[in-house]
């Protein structure tokens, strides 16, 4: 099915990025790189990250300025929720139409301008639709109305900011649904852990199905958020302290004074959460080491740092300033030792930057096919480099590469 961006160009861009990495490593000659560029053209408007941020902010200001011109009319009928919602939803649709025209005419692809149009159009439409709901409805009802819209927009555009909003809406829905009953409040940490594992599982499954990088950033965000929330919702400090405060505030807002909450600071099964606080980060580290997964390693180290901070918050073995200083020295020492040890790759790990490492990832077979089938490809004079003879499997090359 058609989506907002040209998927062939997106795949071609991935191929060119892989070819550029090989060219920087000296694995492709200038002529070979030119062959790949000619075979896989990309028609998108190319920008850099700094320009994308500037264009996003500038476009956002322009759209909001136009909305301010409409706002006096919208304010005049603000008391009529139905009409007020139609005005905002209509403005959002108009912004989306203009954005779609610009994407097609200017060949935009996530260069800031289109991101701003997508996010603001979705925001205005979502705000307008939520005006149709009577006042006093729970937050979970608003989330149930908004989440399908966000998922639909993410499917069409693959925008990372929309993915972030969808994930936050999903957690707000889960959180609000569990806080209105005693059983739900007691099971809140477990519910968040299960929901986070489900989010990670669905994101991983969709990544395996996806043949291009159209949804890559958004699905990676889902993996990061899912695994991060598993750590947060199992941390003893978070569950014991913050959950009690938040649940108490929700009780006051919802006027549930006749339904007593567990006092903040008390926690059922504290031993279980102490075990999870330390065991889950260690499990992440072990799994990240065996799978060579950077995300798991980063989250494991972050979670382990949080575990020691939790331990220190309840048992002050040393003063806080001394603990921070000691922890900093330990981390610096481990970093130095790791850098020195991994100058020479060991067990699949290396300190070399991504572009300088020997890890061959991405659309490797397609790049090799472009070089092999090209009639103009000059023979390479670099010893030990022969395209087409490697054993490519998964995300890496075999020993014969």
Tab-separated table of C-alpha atoms in Angstrom:
chain	number	residue	atom	x	y	z
A	1	UNK	CA	0.000	0.000	0.000
A	2	UNK	CA	1.120	3.537	-0.723
A	3	UNK	CA	2.549	5.551	2.104
A	4	UNK	CA	3.744	9.124	2.469
A	5	UNK	CA	7.299	8.562	1.237
A	6	UNK	CA	8.791	6.768	-1.760
A	7	UNK	CA	9.846	3.418	-0.316
A	8	UNK	CA	12.123	2.617	-3.257
A	9	UNK	CA	14.129	5.763	-2.591
A	10	UNK	CA	14.312	4.874	1.094
A	11	UNK	CA	15.760	1.468	0.273
A	12	UNK	CA	18.158	3.050	-2.226
A	13	UNK	CA	19.282	5.479	0.459
A	14	UNK	CA	20.071	2.553	2.774
A	15	UNK	CA	22.107	0.926	0.006
A	16	UNK	CA	24.047	4.130	-0.659
A	17	UNK	CA	24.787	4.554	3.042
A	18	UNK	CA	26.211	1.020	3.159
A	19	UNK	CA	28.290	1.712	0.051
A	20	UNK	CA	29.571	4.970	1.579
A	21	UNK	CA	30.685	3.096	4.705
A	22	UNK	CA	32.568	0.592	2.606
A	23	UNK	CA	34.110	3.393	0.548
A	24	UNK	CA	35.383	5.149	3.684
A	25	UNK	CA	36.886	1.851	4.844
A	26	UNK	CA	38.678	1.443	1.513
A	27	UNK	CA	36.614	-1.570	0.467
A	28	UNK	CA	35.168	0.198	-2.586
A	29	UNK	CA	36.984	2.236	-5.193
A	30	UNK	CA	35.638	5.570	-6.411
A	31	UNK	CA	34.422	3.912	-9.601
A	32	UNK	CA	32.610	1.184	-7.695
A	33	UNK	CA	30.924	3.730	-5.460
A	34	UNK	CA	29.844	5.712	-8.522
A	35	UNK	CA	28.375	2.508	-9.978
A	36	UNK	CA	26.230	1.965	-6.889
A	37	UNK	CA	25.128	5.625	-6.874
A	38	UNK	CA	24.084	5.415	-10.521
A	39	UNK	CA	22.230	2.132	-10.003
A	40	UNK	CA	20.295	3.255	-6.929
A	41	UNK	CA	19.298	6.938	-7.273
A	42	UNK	CA	17.682	8.864	-4.411
A	43	UNK	CA	15.413	11.814	-5.187
A	44	UNK	CA	14.852	13.097	-1.659
A	45	UNK	CA	15.989	16.585	-0.655
A	46	UNK	CA	19.143	16.027	1.409
A	47	UNK	CA	19.804	18.062	4.578
A	48	UNK	CA	21.902	17.746	7.728
A	49	UNK	CA	20.776	17.285	11.320
A	50	UNK	CA	21.321	20.903	12.419
A	51	UNK	CA	19.357	22.242	9.469
A	52	UNK	CA	16.569	19.746	10.156
A	53	UNK	CA	16.181	21.036	13.725
A	54	UNK	CA	16.085	24.631	12.510
A	55	UNK	CA	13.541	23.848	9.795
A	56	UNK	CA	11.371	21.969	12.283
A	57	UNK	CA	11.309	24.894	14.718
A	58	UNK	CA	10.753	27.485	11.983
A	59	UNK	CA	7.899	25.511	10.409
A	60	UNK	CA	6.309	24.970	13.812
A	61	UNK	CA	6.356	28.709	14.516
A	62	UNK	CA	4.812	29.470	11.111
A	63	UNK	CA	1.985	26.954	11.543
A	64	UNK	CA	1.214	28.168	15.063
A	65	UNK	CA	1.206	31.764	13.799
A	66	UNK	CA	-1.395	30.823	11.194
A	67	UNK	CA	-3.425	29.102	13.912
A	68	UNK	CA	-3.334	32.303	15.962
A	69	UNK	CA	-5.089	34.003	13.050
A	70	UNK	CA	-7.867	31.420	13.283
A	71	UNK	CA	-7.939	31.435	17.094
A	72	UNK	CA	-10.172	34.543	17.522
A	73	UNK	CA	-12.883	32.829	15.505
A	74	UNK	CA	-12.395	29.560	17.400
A	75	UNK	CA	-12.511	31.370	20.745
A	76	UNK	CA	-15.850	32.935	19.849
A	77	UNK	CA	-17.464	29.499	19.698
A	78	UNK	CA	-15.302	27.896	22.415
A	79	UNK	CA	-18.359	27.214	24.581
A	80	UNK	CA	-19.736	24.935	21.855
A	81	UNK	CA	-17.433	21.934	22.184
A	82	UNK	CA	-18.663	20.293	18.996
A	83	UNK	CA	-18.025	23.313	16.775
A	84	UNK	CA	-14.762	24.111	18.569
A	85	UNK	CA	-13.611	20.547	17.982
A	86	UNK	CA	-14.570	20.719	14.305
A	87	UNK	CA	-12.568	23.930	13.859
A	88	UNK	CA	-9.424	22.398	15.394
A	89	UNK	CA	-9.817	19.091	13.588
A	90	UNK	CA	-10.447	20.922	10.319
A	91	UNK	CA	-7.340	23.048	10.805
A	92	UNK	CA	-5.341	19.892	11.494
A	93	UNK	CA	-6.627	18.269	8.300
A	94	UNK	CA	-5.714	21.403	6.337
A	95	UNK	CA	-2.183	21.344	7.796
A	96	UNK	CA	-1.903	17.657	6.872
A	97	UNK	CA	-3.005	18.307	3.279
A	98	UNK	CA	-0.496	21.136	2.851
A	99	UNK	CA	2.206	18.916	4.335
A	100	UNK	CA	1.362	16.071	1.934
A	101	UNK	CA	1.587	18.443	-1.034
A	102	UNK	CA	4.976	19.720	0.131
A	103	UNK	CA	6.268	16.183	0.626
A	104	UNK	CA	5.314	15.248	-2.937
A	105	UNK	CA	6.367	18.467	-4.617
A	106	UNK	CA	9.582	19.173	-2.697
A	107	UNK	CA	10.584	15.500	-2.264
A	108	UNK	CA	10.912	15.900	1.491
A	109	UNK	CA	11.906	13.049	3.766
A	110	UNK	CA	12.207	13.770	7.482
A	111	UNK	CA	14.099	17.004	6.969
A	112	UNK	CA	12.265	19.010	9.639
A	113	UNK	CA	9.564	20.657	7.563
A	114	UNK	CA	7.551	17.495	6.979
A	115	UNK	CA	8.072	16.356	10.575
A	116	UNK	CA	6.547	19.593	11.842
A	117	UNK	CA	3.547	19.315	9.527
A	118	UNK	CA	2.936	15.700	10.564
A	119	UNK	CA	3.202	16.321	14.316
A	120	UNK	CA	1.120	19.507	14.379
A	121	UNK	CA	-1.539	18.161	12.033
A	122	UNK	CA	-1.906	15.083	14.223
A	123	UNK	CA	-2.001	17.222	17.362
A	124	UNK	CA	-4.758	19.508	16.077
A	125	UNK	CA	-6.859	16.592	14.816
A	126	UNK	CA	-6.440	14.689	18.097
A	127	UNK	CA	-7.330	17.790	20.118
A	128	UNK	CA	-10.384	18.418	17.976
A	129	UNK	CA	-11.625	14.831	18.233
A	130	UNK	CA	-11.254	14.861	22.006
A	131	UNK	CA	-13.542	17.895	22.154
A	132	UNK	CA	-16.383	15.626	21.027
A	133	UNK	CA	-16.134	13.681	24.298
A	134	UNK	CA	-18.224	15.091	27.189
A	135	UNK	CA	-16.352	16.776	29.999
A	136	UNK	CA	-15.436	14.736	33.055
A	137	UNK	CA	-14.524	11.618	31.094
A	138	UNK	CA	-11.464	9.744	32.363
A	139	UNK	CA	-8.008	10.158	30.890
A	140	UNK	CA	-8.053	6.560	29.653
A	141	UNK	CA	-11.045	7.358	27.408
A	142	UNK	CA	-9.126	10.212	25.779
A	143	UNK	CA	-6.156	7.891	25.318
A	144	UNK	CA	-8.361	5.219	23.726
A	145	UNK	CA	-9.578	7.802	21.211
A	146	UNK	CA	-6.134	9.245	20.500
A	147	UNK	CA	-4.011	6.082	20.317
A	148	UNK	CA	-5.577	4.638	17.108
A	149	UNK	CA	-5.081	7.999	15.376
A	150	UNK	CA	-1.403	8.076	16.381
A	151	UNK	CA	-0.870	4.503	15.199
A	152	UNK	CA	-2.540	5.277	11.872
A	153	UNK	CA	-0.337	8.346	11.348
A	154	UNK	CA	2.754	6.345	12.303
A	155	UNK	CA	1.817	3.648	9.789
A	156	UNK	CA	1.495	6.230	7.015
A	157	UNK	CA	4.476	8.451	7.832
A	158	UNK	CA	6.752	6.326	10.040
A	159	UNK	CA	7.565	9.478	12.046
A	160	UNK	CA	9.632	8.952	15.206
A	161	UNK	CA	7.965	11.783	17.147
A	162	UNK	CA	4.570	10.265	16.436
A	163	UNK	CA	5.906	6.931	17.677
A	164	UNK	CA	7.031	8.613	20.895
A	165	UNK	CA	3.605	10.195	21.391
A	166	UNK	CA	1.948	6.834	20.744
A	167	UNK	CA	4.122	5.110	23.342
A	168	UNK	CA	3.449	7.825	25.943
A	169	UNK	CA	-0.283	7.615	25.222
A	170	UNK	CA	-0.123	3.834	25.620
A	171	UNK	CA	1.505	4.123	29.056
A	172	UNK	CA	-0.930	6.851	30.122
A	173	UNK	CA	-3.782	4.519	29.149
A	174	UNK	CA	-2.360	1.603	31.153
A	175	UNK	CA	-1.575	3.812	34.141
A	176	UNK	CA	-4.992	5.449	34.293
A	177	UNK	CA	-6.875	2.174	33.882
A	178	UNK	CA	-5.123	0.571	36.844
A	179	UNK	CA	-5.496	3.411	39.360
A	180	UNK	CA	-9.248	3.358	39.906
A	181	UNK	CA	-9.445	0.096	41.864
A	182	UNK	CA	-7.532	-1.257	44.854
A	183	UNK	CA	-6.560	-4.367	42.899
A	184	UNK	CA	-5.329	-2.295	39.968
A	185	UNK	CA	-3.224	-0.082	42.190
A	186	UNK	CA	-1.666	-3.105	43.843
A	187	UNK	CA	-0.870	-4.690	40.485
A	188	UNK	CA	0.356	-1.472	38.847
A	189	UNK	CA	4.091	-2.384	38.813
A	190	UNK	CA	3.371	-5.837	37.388
A	191	UNK	CA	0.942	-4.400	34.849
A	192	UNK	CA	3.548	-1.899	33.647
A	193	UNK	CA	6.181	-4.634	33.409
A	194	UNK	CA	3.893	-6.869	31.356
A	195	UNK	CA	2.816	-3.972	29.132
A	196	UNK	CA	6.462	-2.998	28.594
A	197	UNK	CA	7.445	-6.555	27.683
A	198	UNK	CA	4.524	-6.637	25.246
A	199	UNK	CA	5.660	-3.340	23.700
A	200	UNK	CA	9.196	-4.674	23.291
A	201	UNK	CA	7.943	-7.961	21.845
A	202	UNK	CA	5.650	-6.308	19.298
A	203	UNK	CA	8.379	-3.831	18.251
A	204	UNK	CA	10.888	-6.647	17.795
A	205	UNK	CA	8.394	-8.730	15.823
A	206	UNK	CA	7.566	-5.818	13.510
A	207	UNK	CA	11.268	-5.106	12.981
A	208	UNK	CA	11.744	-8.645	11.736
A	209	UNK	CA	8.831	-8.252	9.319
A	210	UNK	CA	9.926	-4.839	8.023
A	211	UNK	CA	12.010	-5.075	4.842
A	212	UNK	CA	13.087	-1.405	4.759
A	213	UNK	CA	14.015	1.224	7.323
A	214	UNK	CA	10.680	3.041	6.930
A	215	UNK	CA	9.695	2.271	10.539
A	216	UNK	CA	13.157	1.517	11.867
A	217	UNK	CA	13.583	4.503	14.199
A	218	UNK	CA	10.067	4.298	15.595
A	219	UNK	CA	10.285	0.564	16.281
A	220	UNK	CA	13.712	0.952	17.863
A	221	UNK	CA	12.162	3.611	20.083
A	222	UNK	CA	9.499	1.086	21.081
A	223	UNK	CA	12.217	-1.393	22.045
A	224	UNK	CA	14.121	1.189	24.086
A	225	UNK	CA	11.001	2.434	25.867
A	226	UNK	CA	9.762	-1.082	26.575
A	227	UNK	CA	12.995	-2.337	28.104
A	228	UNK	CA	13.539	0.938	29.973
A	229	UNK	CA	10.081	0.819	31.533
A	230	UNK	CA	10.664	-2.773	32.632
A	231	UNK	CA	13.648	-1.514	34.637
A	232	UNK	CA	11.794	1.513	35.981
A	233	UNK	CA	8.641	-0.366	36.990
A	234	UNK	CA	10.677	-3.042	38.798
A	235	UNK	CA	13.004	-0.676	40.647
A	236	UNK	CA	12.394	-0.756	44.418
A	237	UNK	CA	12.725	3.017	44.892
A	238	UNK	CA	10.325	3.868	42.053
A	239	UNK	CA	7.699	1.368	43.159
A	240	UNK	CA	7.929	2.221	46.862
A	241	UNK	CA	8.179	5.993	46.764
A	242	UNK	CA	6.856	7.417	43.521
A	243	UNK	CA	3.994	5.009	43.008
A	244	UNK	CA	2.514	5.856	46.387
A	245	UNK	CA	2.705	9.610	45.771
A	246	UNK	CA	1.211	9.393	42.285
A	247	UNK	CA	-1.559	7.057	43.385
A	248	UNK	CA	-2.450	9.395	46.259
A	249	UNK	CA	-2.680	12.389	43.930
A	250	UNK	CA	-4.896	10.481	41.524
A	251	UNK	CA	-7.151	9.496	44.410
A	252	UNK	CA	-7.652	13.165	45.295
A	253	UNK	CA	-8.315	14.154	41.697
A	254	UNK	CA	-10.864	11.383	41.200
A	255	UNK	CA	-12.511	12.001	44.575
A	256	UNK	CA	-11.976	8.465	45.787
A	257	UNK	CA	-11.650	9.335	49.441
A	258	UNK	CA	-13.869	6.391	50.416
A	259	UNK	CA	-11.433	3.941	48.801
A	260	UNK	CA	-8.337	3.941	51.020
A	261	UNK	CA	-5.009	3.526	49.325
A	262	UNK	CA	-1.985	1.839	50.761
A	263	UNK	CA	0.048	4.521	52.521
A	264	UNK	CA	2.941	5.883	50.483
A	265	UNK	CA	6.142	4.118	51.377
A	266	UNK	CA	4.596	0.693	52.099
A	267	UNK	CA	5.093	-2.058	49.570
A	268	UNK	CA	3.971	-5.644	49.230
A	269	UNK	CA	6.716	-8.192	48.492
A	270	UNK	CA	9.638	-5.776	49.021
A	271	UNK	CA	12.131	-8.621	48.720
A	272	UNK	CA	10.931	-9.408	45.212
A	273	UNK	CA	11.530	-5.843	44.053
A	274	UNK	CA	14.985	-5.744	45.636
A	275	UNK	CA	15.843	-8.883	43.662
A	276	UNK	CA	14.432	-7.401	40.454
A	277	UNK	CA	16.264	-4.101	41.012
A	278	UNK	CA	19.635	-5.862	40.731
A	279	UNK	CA	18.862	-9.020	38.745
A	280	UNK	CA	17.205	-7.385	35.718
A	281	UNK	CA	20.163	-5.057	34.914
A	282	UNK	CA	22.537	-8.009	35.301
A	283	UNK	CA	20.315	-10.059	32.997
A	284	UNK	CA	20.382	-7.229	30.440
A	285	UNK	CA	24.179	-7.142	30.620
A	286	UNK	CA	24.463	-10.908	30.194
A	287	UNK	CA	22.021	-10.952	27.286
A	288	UNK	CA	23.682	-7.923	25.676
A	289	UNK	CA	27.065	-9.604	25.918
A	290	UNK	CA	25.915	-12.883	24.408
A	291	UNK	CA	23.935	-11.159	21.619
A	292	UNK	CA	26.412	-8.287	21.052
A	293	UNK	CA	23.481	-5.915	21.589
A	294	UNK	CA	24.440	-2.319	22.352
A	295	UNK	CA	20.954	-1.362	23.547
A	296	UNK	CA	20.898	-4.100	26.179
A	297	UNK	CA	24.402	-3.209	27.344
A	298	UNK	CA	23.558	0.487	27.738
A	299	UNK	CA	20.302	-0.233	29.562
A	300	UNK	CA	21.996	-2.859	31.737
A	301	UNK	CA	24.705	-0.432	32.850
A	302	UNK	CA	22.136	2.319	33.406
A	303	UNK	CA	19.889	-0.001	35.403
A	304	UNK	CA	22.799	-1.238	37.501
A	305	UNK	CA	23.736	2.368	38.286
A	306	UNK	CA	20.140	2.997	39.341
A	307	UNK	CA	20.203	-0.136	41.499
A	308	UNK	CA	23.244	1.065	43.436
A	309	UNK	CA	21.671	4.512	43.762
A	310	UNK	CA	18.556	2.835	45.194
A	311	UNK	CA	20.688	0.889	47.644
A	312	UNK	CA	22.471	4.056	48.706
A	313	UNK	CA	19.188	5.919	49.240
A	314	UNK	CA	18.187	3.470	51.978
A	315	UNK	CA	21.558	2.426	53.405
A	316	UNK	CA	24.013	5.303	53.549
A	317	UNK	CA	27.219	3.314	53.647
A	318	UNK	CA	29.249	6.392	52.694
A	319	UNK	CA	28.354	10.087	52.296
A	320	UNK	CA	26.632	10.982	49.027
A	321	UNK	CA	29.502	13.113	47.709
A	322	UNK	CA	31.956	10.336	48.467
A	323	UNK	CA	29.701	7.775	46.767
A	324	UNK	CA	29.435	9.933	43.636
A	325	UNK	CA	33.194	10.497	43.529
A	326	UNK	CA	33.971	6.828	44.056
A	327	UNK	CA	31.418	5.773	41.457
A	328	UNK	CA	32.841	8.249	38.952
A	329	UNK	CA	36.375	6.936	39.407
A	330	UNK	CA	35.181	3.351	39.028
A	331	UNK	CA	33.313	4.136	35.818
A	332	UNK	CA	36.246	6.080	34.373
A	333	UNK	CA	38.573	3.208	35.238
A	334	UNK	CA	36.289	0.656	33.613
A	335	UNK	CA	35.984	2.839	30.517
A	336	UNK	CA	39.757	3.211	30.196
A	337	UNK	CA	40.317	-0.514	30.660
A	338	UNK	CA	37.607	-1.308	28.131
A	339	UNK	CA	39.045	1.073	25.540
A	340	UNK	CA	42.547	-0.333	25.968
A	341	UNK	CA	41.368	-3.933	25.856
A	342	UNK	CA	39.083	-3.489	22.841
A	343	UNK	CA	41.569	-1.680	20.618
A	344	UNK	CA	42.013	-5.159	19.243
A	345	UNK	CA	38.568	-6.720	18.639
A	346	UNK	CA	37.829	-9.470	21.130
A	347	UNK	CA	34.843	-11.829	21.265
A	348	UNK	CA	32.864	-9.732	18.823
A	349	UNK	CA	33.451	-6.401	20.619
A	350	UNK	CA	35.587	-3.490	19.454
A	351	UNK	CA	36.280	0.103	20.443
A	352	UNK	CA	36.439	1.214	16.804
A	353	UNK	CA	33.708	3.621	15.619
A	354	UNK	CA	30.925	2.071	13.564
A	355	UNK	CA	32.327	3.294	10.250
A	356	UNK	CA	35.769	1.928	11.082
A	357	UNK	CA	34.683	-1.458	12.408
A	358	UNK	CA	34.569	-4.635	10.378
A	359	UNK	CA	30.907	-5.268	11.164
A	360	UNK	CA	29.075	-5.607	7.863
A	361	UNK	CA	25.424	-4.748	8.340
A	362	UNK	CA	22.635	-3.388	6.209
A	363	UNK	CA	21.624	-4.259	2.633
A	364	UNK	CA	24.884	-6.101	1.885
A	365	UNK	CA	23.610	-8.540	-0.778
A	366	UNK	CA	22.030	-5.705	-2.751
A	367	UNK	CA	25.250	-3.697	-2.810
A	368	UNK	CA	27.224	-6.750	-3.912
A	369	UNK	CA	24.667	-7.499	-6.629
A	370	UNK	CA	24.952	-3.954	-7.955
A	371	UNK	CA	28.709	-4.359	-8.242
A	372	UNK	CA	28.644	-7.850	-9.728
A	373	UNK	CA	26.007	-7.156	-12.374
A	374	UNK	CA	27.507	-3.846	-13.469
A	375	UNK	CA	29.311	-4.066	-16.782
A	376	UNK	CA	31.417	-1.025	-15.967
A	377	UNK	CA	32.786	-2.246	-12.664
A	378	UNK	CA	36.592	-2.073	-12.731
A	379	UNK	CA	38.484	-4.866	-11.016
A	380	UNK	CA	39.726	-3.985	-7.586
A	381	UNK	CA	43.453	-4.006	-7.048
A	382	UNK	CA	43.182	-4.232	-3.256
A	383	UNK	CA	44.598	-7.508	-1.976
A	384	UNK	CA	42.321	-9.707	0.079
A	385	UNK	CA	39.094	-8.009	-1.036
A	386	UNK	CA	36.817	-10.057	-3.299
A	387	UNK	CA	33.123	-9.247	-3.588
A	388	UNK	CA	30.668	-12.093	-3.886
A	389	UNK	CA	32.800	-14.721	-2.174
A	390	UNK	CA	31.797	-14.031	1.401
A	391	UNK	CA	29.359	-16.025	3.457
A	392	UNK	CA	26.727	-13.500	4.398
A	393	UNK	CA	24.335	-14.486	7.119
A	394	UNK	CA	22.158	-12.315	9.317
A	395	UNK	CA	23.887	-9.042	10.086
A	396	UNK	CA	27.533	-10.036	9.646
A	397	UNK	CA	30.003	-11.526	7.231
A	398	UNK	CA	31.669	-14.883	7.395
A	399	UNK	CA	35.372	-15.554	7.792
A	400	UNK	CA	35.864	-15.685	4.043
A	401	UNK	CA	34.750	-12.090	3.511
